[in-house]
Structure formats: structure tokens, C-alpha cells
Coordinates of C-alpha atoms in Angstrom, one line a residue:
M1 CA -15.9 -6.4 -21.1
I2 CA -14.7 -7.8 -17.8
T3 CA -16.4 -10.8 -16.3
R4 CA -18.2 -10.4 -13.0
L5 CA -15.7 -12.5 -11.0
H6 CA -12.1 -13.2 -11.7
R7 CA -10.8 -16.5 -10.5
C8 CA -7.1 -17.5 -10.0
R9 CA -6.4 -20.2 -12.6
G10 CA -3.9 -22.4 -10.9
I11 CA -2.5 -21.0 -9.5
G12 CA -10.4 2.1 -31.0
S13 CA -7.2 3.9 -30.9
V14 CA -6.7 6.8 -28.5
L15 CA -3.7 9.0 -28.8
V16 CA -2.4 11.5 -26.3
A17 CA -0.7 14.5 -27.8
G18 CA 2.2 16.4 -26.4
L19 CA 4.2 13.6 -24.7
S20 CA 7.7 12.8 -25.8
A21 CA 9.1 9.3 -26.0
G22 CA 11.6 10.3 -23.3
A23 CA 8.8 11.4 -21.0
L24 CA 6.9 8.2 -21.7
L25 CA 9.8 6.0 -20.8
A26 CA 10.4 7.7 -17.4
G27 CA 10.4 5.5 -14.4
C28 CA 8.4 5.8 -11.2
S29 CA 8.8 5.4 -7.5
G30 CA 6.6 4.0 -4.8
A31 CA 5.5 7.3 -3.3
T32 CA 2.7 7.3 -0.8
S33 CA -0.2 9.7 -0.3
P34 CA -1.9 10.8 2.9
Q35 CA -4.2 8.1 4.2
P36 CA -6.9 8.8 6.8
A37 CA -5.9 6.3 9.5
P38 CA -8.3 4.9 12.1
S39 CA -8.0 7.0 15.2
P40 CA -5.5 5.6 17.6
S41 CA -8.1 6.3 20.3
H42 CA -10.2 3.3 19.2
V43 CA -7.7 0.7 18.5
S44 CA -8.4 -1.1 21.8
S45 CA -10.8 -3.9 21.4
S46 CA -10.5 -5.9 24.6
P47 CA -13.9 -6.1 26.4
S48 CA -12.1 -5.5 29.7
S49 CA -10.9 -2.1 28.5
S50 CA -12.9 1.1 28.0
S51 CA -13.2 1.0 24.3
P52 CA -13.9 4.6 23.1
R53 CA -17.0 4.9 20.9
D54 CA -16.3 8.5 19.8
L55 CA -14.5 8.1 16.5
A56 CA -13.1 10.9 14.4
F57 CA -13.3 10.7 10.6
E58 CA -11.8 12.8 7.8
A59 CA -13.5 13.1 4.4
T60 CA -12.1 10.9 1.6
P61 CA -12.7 10.9 -2.2
S62 CA -15.6 8.6 -3.2
E63 CA -14.8 5.2 -4.6
S64 CA -16.4 6.2 -7.9
A65 CA -14.1 9.2 -8.2
E66 CA -11.1 7.1 -7.5
Q67 CA -12.1 4.4 -9.9
K68 CA -12.4 7.1 -12.6
R69 CA -9.1 8.6 -11.8
L70 CA -7.2 5.3 -11.6
A71 CA -9.0 4.2 -14.9
T72 CA -9.5 0.7 -13.4
T73 CA -12.5 -1.6 -13.4
F74 CA -12.0 -2.7 -9.8
H75 CA -11.0 -0.3 -7.1
P76 CA -10.3 0.4 -3.4
D77 CA -13.3 1.4 -1.2
D78 CA -14.3 4.5 0.7
A79 CA -15.8 2.6 3.7
Q80 CA -13.8 3.5 6.8
P81 CA -13.6 0.8 9.5
T82 CA -14.7 1.3 13.1
G83 CA -13.7 -1.9 14.8
L84 CA -17.3 -2.3 16.0
Y85 CA -19.8 -5.1 15.3
L86 CA -23.6 -4.8 15.4
P87 CA -25.5 -8.0 16.1
P88 CA -28.6 -8.8 13.9
N89 CA -31.8 -7.0 14.7
T90 CA -30.1 -4.9 17.4
P91 CA -30.8 -1.2 17.4
V92 CA -27.8 1.1 17.9
T93 CA -27.9 4.8 18.4
V94 CA -25.5 6.7 16.2
T95 CA -24.7 10.4 17.0
V96 CA -22.9 12.5 14.5
D97 CA -21.2 15.7 15.5
R98 CA -20.5 17.6 12.3
P99 CA -20.3 21.3 11.2
A100 CA -23.1 22.7 9.2
D101 CA -21.1 22.7 6.0
A102 CA -20.1 19.0 6.4
P103 CA -21.8 16.4 4.1
A104 CA -23.9 13.8 5.9
P105 CA -22.1 10.5 6.5
V106 CA -23.5 7.0 5.7
L107 CA -23.3 4.0 8.0
L108 CA -22.5 0.6 6.3
V109 CA -23.3 -2.7 8.0
G110 CA -21.5 -5.7 6.7
T111 CA -18.1 -6.3 5.1
Y112 CA -17.3 -6.7 1.4
G113 CA -16.5 -10.3 0.6
L114 CA -16.9 -11.7 4.1
N115 CA -18.2 -15.3 3.9
G116 CA -18.2 -14.6 0.1
T117 CA -18.3 -17.0 -2.8
D118 CA -16.9 -17.2 -6.3
S119 CA -20.3 -17.1 -8.0
G120 CA -21.4 -13.6 -7.1
E121 CA -23.9 -14.8 -4.5
E122 CA -23.0 -12.9 -1.4
E123 CA -24.5 -10.1 0.6
E124 CA -23.4 -6.5 0.1
P125 CA -23.1 -4.2 3.0
R126 CA -26.3 -2.4 3.8
T127 CA -26.2 1.4 3.8
H128 CA -28.0 3.6 6.4
E129 CA -28.1 7.4 5.9
L130 CA -27.1 9.5 8.9
P131 CA -28.6 12.9 8.1
A132 CA -29.7 13.8 11.6
A133 CA -27.6 14.5 14.7
T134 CA -28.9 11.2 16.2
T135 CA -30.1 8.2 14.3
T136 CA -31.2 4.7 15.5
V137 CA -30.1 2.0 13.1
S138 CA -31.0 -1.7 13.1
D139 CA -30.0 -4.3 10.6
P140 CA -31.5 -7.8 10.1
T141 CA -28.2 -9.4 9.2
G142 CA -25.8 -7.4 11.4
G143 CA -22.1 -7.1 10.8
L144 CA -19.1 -4.9 11.1
L145 CA -19.7 -1.2 11.0
Y146 CA -18.1 1.3 8.6
V147 CA -18.5 5.0 8.0
R148 CA -18.6 6.4 4.5
Y149 CA -17.8 10.1 4.6
T150 CA -16.8 11.4 1.2
N151 CA -16.4 14.7 -0.6
D152 CA -15.3 15.0 -4.2
G153 CA -15.7 18.8 -4.5
G154 CA -12.8 20.1 -2.4
S155 CA -12.2 20.0 1.3
A156 CA -14.6 19.1 4.0
P157 CA -14.3 19.4 7.8
G158 CA -13.7 16.4 10.0
I159 CA -16.6 14.8 11.9
T160 CA -17.0 12.7 15.1
V161 CA -19.4 9.8 15.3
H162 CA -20.5 8.2 18.6
F163 CA -21.8 4.7 18.7
G164 CA -24.1 3.4 21.4
E165 CA -23.3 0.5 23.7
T166 CA -25.0 -2.1 21.6
A167 CA -22.2 -1.9 19.1
R168 CA -19.6 -4.5 20.2
P169 CA -15.9 -4.0 19.8
V170 CA -14.1 -6.8 17.9
P171 CA -10.4 -7.7 18.0
Y172 CA -9.0 -4.9 15.9
H173 CA -5.4 -4.2 15.1
V174 CA -4.2 -1.0 13.4
L175 CA -0.8 -1.0 11.8
G176 CA 1.7 0.9 14.0
A177 CA -0.9 1.8 16.6
T178 CA -2.0 -1.4 18.4
P179 CA 0.5 -3.3 20.5
A180 CA 0.7 -6.9 19.5
A181 CA 0.1 -8.0 23.1
Q182 CA -3.2 -6.1 23.1
W183 CA -4.3 -7.8 19.8
R184 CA -3.6 -11.2 21.3
S185 CA -5.4 -10.3 24.5
A186 CA -8.4 -9.1 22.6
L187 CA -8.5 -12.4 20.6
D188 CA -8.4 -14.4 23.8
A189 CA -11.1 -12.3 25.5
A190 CA -13.5 -11.8 22.6
K191 CA -17.0 -13.3 22.8
D192 CA -20.3 -12.8 21.0
V193 CA -18.5 -11.5 17.9
P194 CA -17.7 -13.7 14.9
V195 CA -14.8 -11.8 13.3
A196 CA -11.5 -10.0 13.8
Q197 CA -10.0 -7.2 11.7
L198 CA -6.6 -5.8 10.8
V199 CA -6.2 -2.4 9.2
G200 CA -3.2 -1.0 7.3
E201 CA -2.7 2.3 5.4
H202 CA -4.1 0.8 2.2
L203 CA -5.8 -2.4 3.4
V204 CA -8.7 -3.8 5.5
L205 CA -8.2 -7.5 6.3
T206 CA -11.2 -9.2 7.8
V207 CA -11.3 -12.8 8.9
S208 CA -13.3 -15.1 11.2
L209 CA -12.4 -15.0 14.9
D210 CA -11.4 -18.7 14.7
S211 CA -8.9 -17.9 11.8
A212 CA -7.5 -15.0 13.7
R213 CA -7.0 -17.0 16.9
R214 CA -5.4 -19.9 14.9
N215 CA -2.8 -17.5 13.6
A216 CA -2.4 -15.3 16.8
G217 CA 1.3 -16.2 17.0
Q218 CA 2.0 -14.0 14.0
D219 CA 3.2 -10.5 14.4
P220 CA 0.2 -8.5 13.2
D221 CA 2.3 -5.5 12.2
A222 CA 4.7 -7.7 10.2
L223 CA 1.7 -9.2 8.4
L224 CA 0.2 -5.8 7.5
R225 CA 3.6 -4.5 6.4
E226 CA 3.9 -7.3 4.0
Y227 CA 0.5 -6.5 2.5
E228 CA 1.5 -2.9 2.3
H229 CA 4.7 -3.9 0.5
I230 CA 2.8 -6.0 -2.0
L231 CA 0.4 -3.1 -2.7
A232 CA 3.3 -0.7 -3.0
V233 CA 5.0 -2.8 -5.6
E234 CA 1.7 -3.2 -7.6
D235 CA 1.1 0.6 -7.3
T236 CA 4.6 1.2 -8.5
I237 CA 4.2 -0.8 -11.7
S238 CA 0.9 1.1 -12.1
G239 CA 2.8 4.4 -12.3
L240 CA 1.4 5.8 -9.0
D241 CA 4.5 7.8 -8.2
G242 CA 2.7 10.9 -6.9
K243 CA 4.5 13.3 -9.2
D244 CA 1.2 14.5 -10.6
P245 CA -2.1 14.5 -8.6
R246 CA -3.5 12.1 -11.3
D247 CA -0.8 9.6 -10.3
R248 CA -1.0 9.6 -6.6
R249 CA -1.6 6.4 -4.6
S250 CA -5.3 6.1 -3.6
P251 CA -6.2 7.3 -0.1
L252 CA -8.8 4.5 0.0
R253 CA -8.3 1.0 1.2
Y254 CA -8.6 -2.4 -0.5
F255 CA -10.7 -5.0 1.2
V256 CA -9.4 -8.6 1.7
S257 CA -12.0 -10.9 3.4
E258 CA -12.3 -14.5 4.3
G259 CA -14.7 -16.3 2.1
R260 CA -16.4 -19.7 2.3
A261 CA -14.5 -23.0 2.1
G262 CA -14.0 -24.7 -1.3
I263 CA -14.2 -21.5 -3.4
N264 CA -11.6 -20.2 -5.7
P265 CA -9.7 -17.0 -4.6
N266 CA -11.4 -14.2 -6.5
A267 CA -11.7 -10.5 -6.9
Y268 CA -14.7 -8.3 -7.5
Y269 CA -15.2 -4.5 -7.6
P270 CA -14.4 -3.6 -4.0
R271 CA -12.8 -6.7 -2.6
V272 CA -10.6 -9.8 -2.7
C273 CA -12.2 -12.9 -1.3
Y274 CA -10.0 -15.8 -0.1
P275 CA -11.3 -19.2 0.8
S276 CA -11.5 -20.1 4.5
D277 CA -9.7 -23.5 3.9
S278 CA -6.7 -21.5 2.4
I279 CA -6.8 -18.4 4.6
D280 CA -3.9 -19.4 6.8
E281 CA -1.7 -19.0 3.7
V282 CA -2.4 -15.2 3.7
L283 CA -2.3 -14.8 7.5
N284 CA 1.3 -15.9 7.8
V285 CA 4.2 -13.7 6.7
P286 CA 6.4 -16.5 5.2
T287 CA 3.6 -18.0 3.1
L288 CA 2.2 -14.6 2.1
K289 CA 5.6 -13.8 0.8
E290 CA 5.2 -16.8 -1.6
S291 CA 1.4 -16.3 -2.3
W292 CA 1.0 -16.0 -6.0
G293 CA -2.7 -16.3 -5.4
M294 CA -2.9 -13.1 -3.3
W295 CA -0.5 -11.2 -5.6
H296 CA -2.8 -12.2 -8.5
E297 CA -6.1 -11.2 -6.8
L298 CA -4.7 -7.9 -5.7
G299 CA -3.4 -7.5 -9.3
H300 CA -7.0 -7.6 -10.5
M301 CA -7.6 -4.4 -8.5
H302 CA -5.0 -2.7 -10.6
Q303 CA -6.0 -3.7 -14.1
Q304 CA -7.0 -0.7 -16.3
T305 CA -10.2 -1.1 -18.3
A306 CA -8.7 0.5 -21.4
W307 CA -6.4 -2.4 -22.1
T308 CA -8.2 -5.3 -20.4
W309 CA -10.3 -7.1 -23.0
D310 CA -11.9 -10.5 -22.3
A311 CA -9.1 -12.7 -23.4
V312 CA -6.5 -11.0 -21.2
T313 CA -8.5 -10.6 -18.0
E314 CA -6.5 -13.6 -16.5
V315 CA -3.4 -12.6 -18.4
T316 CA -2.5 -8.9 -17.7
V317 CA -3.4 -9.4 -14.0
N318 CA -0.1 -11.3 -13.7
V319 CA 1.9 -8.2 -14.9
Y320 CA 1.4 -7.2 -11.3
S321 CA 2.1 -10.7 -9.9
L322 CA 5.4 -10.9 -11.8
A323 CA 6.3 -7.5 -10.4
V324 CA 5.9 -8.7 -6.8
Q325 CA 7.8 -11.9 -7.7
R326 CA 10.7 -9.9 -9.2
D327 CA 10.8 -7.6 -6.2
A328 CA 11.2 -10.6 -3.9
G329 CA 14.2 -11.8 -6.0
R330 CA 12.5 -15.0 -7.1
P331 CA 12.8 -16.7 -10.5
S332 CA 10.0 -15.8 -13.0
R333 CA 6.9 -17.9 -12.9
L334 CA 7.1 -18.0 -16.6
A335 CA 10.0 -20.5 -16.3
D336 CA 7.5 -23.0 -14.8
D337 CA 4.8 -25.3 -16.2
G338 CA 6.6 -25.8 -19.5
T339 CA 5.8 -22.2 -20.6
P340 CA 9.1 -21.5 -22.5
A341 CA 8.5 -24.6 -24.7
E342 CA 4.9 -23.7 -25.3
V343 CA 5.9 -20.2 -26.3
R344 CA 8.5 -21.5 -28.8
T345 CA 5.9 -23.9 -30.3
Y346 CA 3.4 -21.1 -30.7
L347 CA 5.7 -18.5 -32.1
T348 CA 7.4 -20.9 -34.6
G349 CA 4.1 -22.3 -35.8
P350 CA 2.5 -21.3 -39.0
A351 CA 1.6 -17.6 -38.9
A352 CA -1.9 -18.3 -40.3
R353 CA -2.6 -20.5 -37.2
R354 CA -1.5 -17.9 -34.6
S355 CA -4.5 -16.3 -33.0
Y356 CA -3.7 -14.5 -29.7
D357 CA -7.0 -14.3 -28.0
P358 CA -8.1 -18.0 -28.1
M359 CA -4.5 -19.0 -27.2
A360 CA -4.3 -16.6 -24.2
D361 CA -7.7 -17.7 -22.9
K362 CA -6.5 -21.4 -22.8
Q363 CA -2.8 -20.7 -22.0
P364 CA -2.7 -17.6 -19.9
F365 CA 1.0 -17.9 -19.1
V366 CA 1.9 -18.2 -22.8
G367 CA -0.3 -15.1 -23.3
L368 CA 1.5 -13.3 -20.5
T369 CA 4.8 -13.9 -22.2
M370 CA 3.8 -11.3 -24.9
F371 CA 3.4 -8.6 -22.1
E372 CA 6.5 -9.6 -20.3
Q373 CA 8.6 -9.4 -23.5
L374 CA 7.5 -5.7 -23.8
R375 CA 8.9 -5.0 -20.3
L376 CA 12.2 -6.8 -21.1
A377 CA 12.5 -4.9 -24.4
F378 CA 11.7 -1.5 -23.1
G379 CA 12.5 -1.5 -19.4
D380 CA 10.8 -1.3 -16.1
G381 CA 9.4 2.1 -16.9
F382 CA 7.2 0.7 -19.7
Y383 CA 4.2 -0.4 -17.7
P384 CA 4.2 2.6 -15.2
E385 CA 4.1 5.0 -18.2
L386 CA 1.4 3.0 -19.9
H387 CA -0.7 3.3 -16.8
R388 CA 0.0 7.0 -16.6
L389 CA -0.9 7.5 -20.2
T390 CA -4.1 5.6 -19.7
R391 CA -5.2 7.8 -16.8
R392 CA -5.0 10.7 -19.3
S393 CA -6.9 8.9 -22.1
A394 CA -10.5 8.1 -23.0
T395 CA -11.5 4.5 -22.3
P396 CA -12.3 2.4 -25.4
A397 CA -15.9 1.5 -25.7
T398 CA -15.5 -2.2 -26.8
A399 CA -13.2 -5.1 -26.2
E400 CA -12.0 -4.9 -29.8
E401 CA -11.1 -1.3 -29.3
A402 CA -9.2 -2.2 -26.1
G403 CA -6.9 -4.4 -28.1
Q404 CA -6.3 -1.7 -30.7
Y405 CA -5.8 0.9 -27.9
F406 CA -3.0 -1.4 -26.5
A407 CA -1.3 -1.8 -29.8
V408 CA -1.2 2.0 -30.5
N409 CA -0.2 3.1 -27.0
A410 CA 2.3 0.3 -26.4
S411 CA 4.0 1.7 -29.5
R412 CA 3.7 5.2 -28.2
V413 CA 5.2 4.3 -24.8
S414 CA 8.0 2.2 -26.2
G415 CA 8.9 4.7 -28.9
R416 CA 8.8 1.9 -31.5
N417 CA 6.4 0.7 -34.1
L418 CA 5.2 -2.6 -32.6
T419 CA 2.6 -3.6 -35.2
G420 CA 5.0 -6.4 -36.4
F421 CA 5.5 -7.6 -32.9
F422 CA 1.8 -7.9 -32.3
T423 CA 1.2 -9.5 -35.7
A424 CA 3.8 -12.1 -34.9
W425 CA 1.8 -12.9 -31.7
G426 CA -1.4 -13.2 -33.7
L427 CA -3.0 -10.2 -32.1
P428 CA -5.2 -8.5 -34.7
V429 CA -4.0 -5.1 -35.8
N430 CA -6.6 -3.3 -37.9
A431 CA -6.0 -0.8 -40.7
K432 CA -6.8 2.2 -38.5
T433 CA -4.4 1.1 -35.8
R434 CA -1.7 0.6 -38.5
A435 CA -2.3 4.1 -39.8
D436 CA -2.3 5.6 -36.3
V437 CA 1.0 3.9 -35.4
T438 CA 2.5 4.9 -38.8
A439 CA 1.5 8.5 -38.2
L440 CA 3.6 8.5 -35.0
G441 CA 6.7 8.1 -37.2
L442 CA 8.4 5.5 -35.0
P443 CA 11.2 3.1 -36.1
A444 CA 10.9 -0.7 -35.7
P445 CA 12.5 -2.2 -32.6
E446 CA 16.3 -2.7 -32.7
Q447 CA 15.8 -6.2 -31.5
D448 CA 12.8 -8.4 -32.2
P449 CA 11.0 -8.6 -28.8
T450 CA 9.6 -12.0 -29.6
T451 CA 13.1 -13.5 -29.3
L452 CA 13.5 -12.4 -25.7
A453 CA 13.6 -15.4 -23.2
V454 CA 11.3 -14.5 -20.4
A455 CA 12.3 -17.5 -18.3
K456 CA 15.6 -15.8 -17.7
A457 CA 13.9 -12.5 -16.8
P458 CA 15.5 -10.5 -13.9

């Protein structure tokens, strides 16, 4: 089970037949997939300009289909941004031009995680069906507008949606399409709207107008490119190399939104929520390049359910954080906070007292060391292939089965019998798992992975 919200802390066996050890150890690349981009015709958001309200949309997969394909608990979302804001209790006329064979779109009012908390008490976007050619929509809370236009059963034609004049444009920047000067002009001129939005190929970043203005000196394209790079690194270690349709990067976007002051950064199904009193950290390129907190929260979006049991929710998330840190050429976080000494104390203690789950829950960086030793022992292709394997496997039904799934399939991916390694770490390996691993006929590791010093990891 995964807890409802995942906060940044300081910061049964399933076998897949027919895959050789060589194939399992193959590496991956950061290939991209086609992404429906916001139409360049509506990137202008200055009230002094003629902001077009006829927006074109292409169908995307649904968020549920992508969640299932990626085999993750959290996921990107299928809401496509418009750059328009609807005030509370204000009717807006929405006209949809769609072929007869096109599915009906849905209008969403409100943004995932905006003004959110770390307790689960926040408003979800409200949905309004758009089955007719023209629909009048009013919403008591108001908010940014999005269009959900999905099709999981093959192709669907594009549609055009027209929004009436009561929908107000907000400062809205699209990576590679909006000039930086236009973004800054829109921030200066904006009134009667509370938010601003930046949109990349895989990201929707929504912040208060005050926060956007405070950071207006930043190059918005450079900021979005850094987010895209972080996501590309985390997608790469997730094995999303695009060589097989099951392993393509998602065409949907992750939502990152400004939350309330004083909360912990957190992630929930469709979004990352970052506190308003820390938001400048993730709106500036130099500090975003050092933001373990953002790497961590975006990492939650990549955790696969099959090998995320309760005790490792705040542990395996940092497999992705470490990948971003390595990509930046920085020393391992595992060299900090006394972790190497704590690892030695734990691994050299009496075997009978080693119990991985309670330890990892209290000492997540010590627990992370077990996962990092696997990468050091078996190479950078280990986690990409584990992710690919998991996308082809059935998800375990219980937390206990998730741990056993990991023990079996880590052995399968590495080509080595790792039951001794997991036993040394105090991770329970039951009789069925031992039998399943034995049946694979794998040799023991040539070097004991528990001896590898992660503090010196490249």
C-alpha cells in the first residue's frame, strides 16, 4: 500500500518468461514521444493583445490507461491547459467543433495541487461534460480551464474549442513558442487573475501571479528546459527508451503547482505540490539544479507499484533523485548525513537484529543504500530493465508480495541469485521466493554487493 500523500523527509513472485539475462541488462536512452503541444496560436496572454479563444486539441490517452501502462501508482494527467481563467460564478459559453466520430471532450475548472496542502485537504478540479455543440458552464470556485479529450481505442480526429469572452487569459508561457519578452509583458499587465502558468512538453507549472512576478527575471524557457531535463533523466532510469510501445515516454504532462505556505513538499496521484514559502527555489534555474526536494517529488511520480511497499515509499523514490544528482555530476547524497557509518553499523551488527523494513522507515538513506548497491553491482541498465520488466508483469496484491516480487526480479534482471544479499540486509525472503530464484539457475554474485561503498558512487 502507498500512503495518500508522500512527503519529502529532509530533505508474491511474478516471473516473466522468455527474457535472457543479456536482454535484461540492456541499457536505455532518453527517447521522447510525440506530445500534443498547446497551439502556438494561443500562447499570447497579454490583455492588450487579441488572445485567440479558438483552441485546437488532439486526443491523448487517458490518465488511467497511462497509469496502467507505466505500472506506477502516481502518474501524469490528461488535462490539456488553455491559458484561460474562469472567475467564480461566472458563466462562460464553450463551443466545440468536432466531427461526428469524435468523442465528447470534458472541461475541467481548477488546477491539481494549486493552493494545496500536505494533508489531502484540497479541492479537486471540477469536471463539466461538453456533449453539445454549445454549452454554458459556471463554477462556484472558478479556476484555470483545461480540456480533457481522450481516446484509448485507436485514433480520433482533432477538435476545436471556442471559449467565450468571460474566460480571462492569464500570463501563459509555452516552451519554445512564447517569447520571453511577451511573458514578462503579460506578467506586468495582468489583472483580475490570480495565477500564471508555464507549459513544457511534459510539464504544467502553475504558480501564483505574485510568485511569477517575483521571478520574472528568469528565462522561462531555460526554467522549463531544466524541468524537462529532470523528467528525461527520471524517465531514462525508468526504462522509457521508446524501443517498444510499452516503453515510450508518456504523452501526458505532470502537474507541479504552488501550495500553501508551511506545508511539506508532497506528491499525490496527478501532481506535485510545492509550498509557497519555498516556491522561489523551483522557479530559478540555479536553485532548481540543486533542488533535491523537486527531484524527490517528481521521483514519486515514477515509482512502480509492484516494488513499492510501505517501508520503501520514501526510499525507492530517491533512486530517481540520485539519478538526477549523478547526471549533474554531483557527489552522491549518500555520502552525507553520516550515512556510510550508519550503513557499516547496520550491516556489521548481529544478523538476528537486522530487519530491513523498520530500519528503512526510520533511516531512509540507509535503506536507499541497498538499492544503490544493486546499481553499482550490476550497472546503470539495472533499474531501466527492472522497470521494463515490471511493465510486462502482474502487480503484486499485497505489500509482502511486493517485497518478494522485488527479490525475485532483481535476481532475474541482474542474472545473479540475490537471496543472500537481501538476507544480509534483513529483507525477508520467504520459501517460495527462494524456490523461484533457485529455479532460475543463477550463480551468486562474483562480488558481495553489500561491500560496495555508495559514498564513492559515480
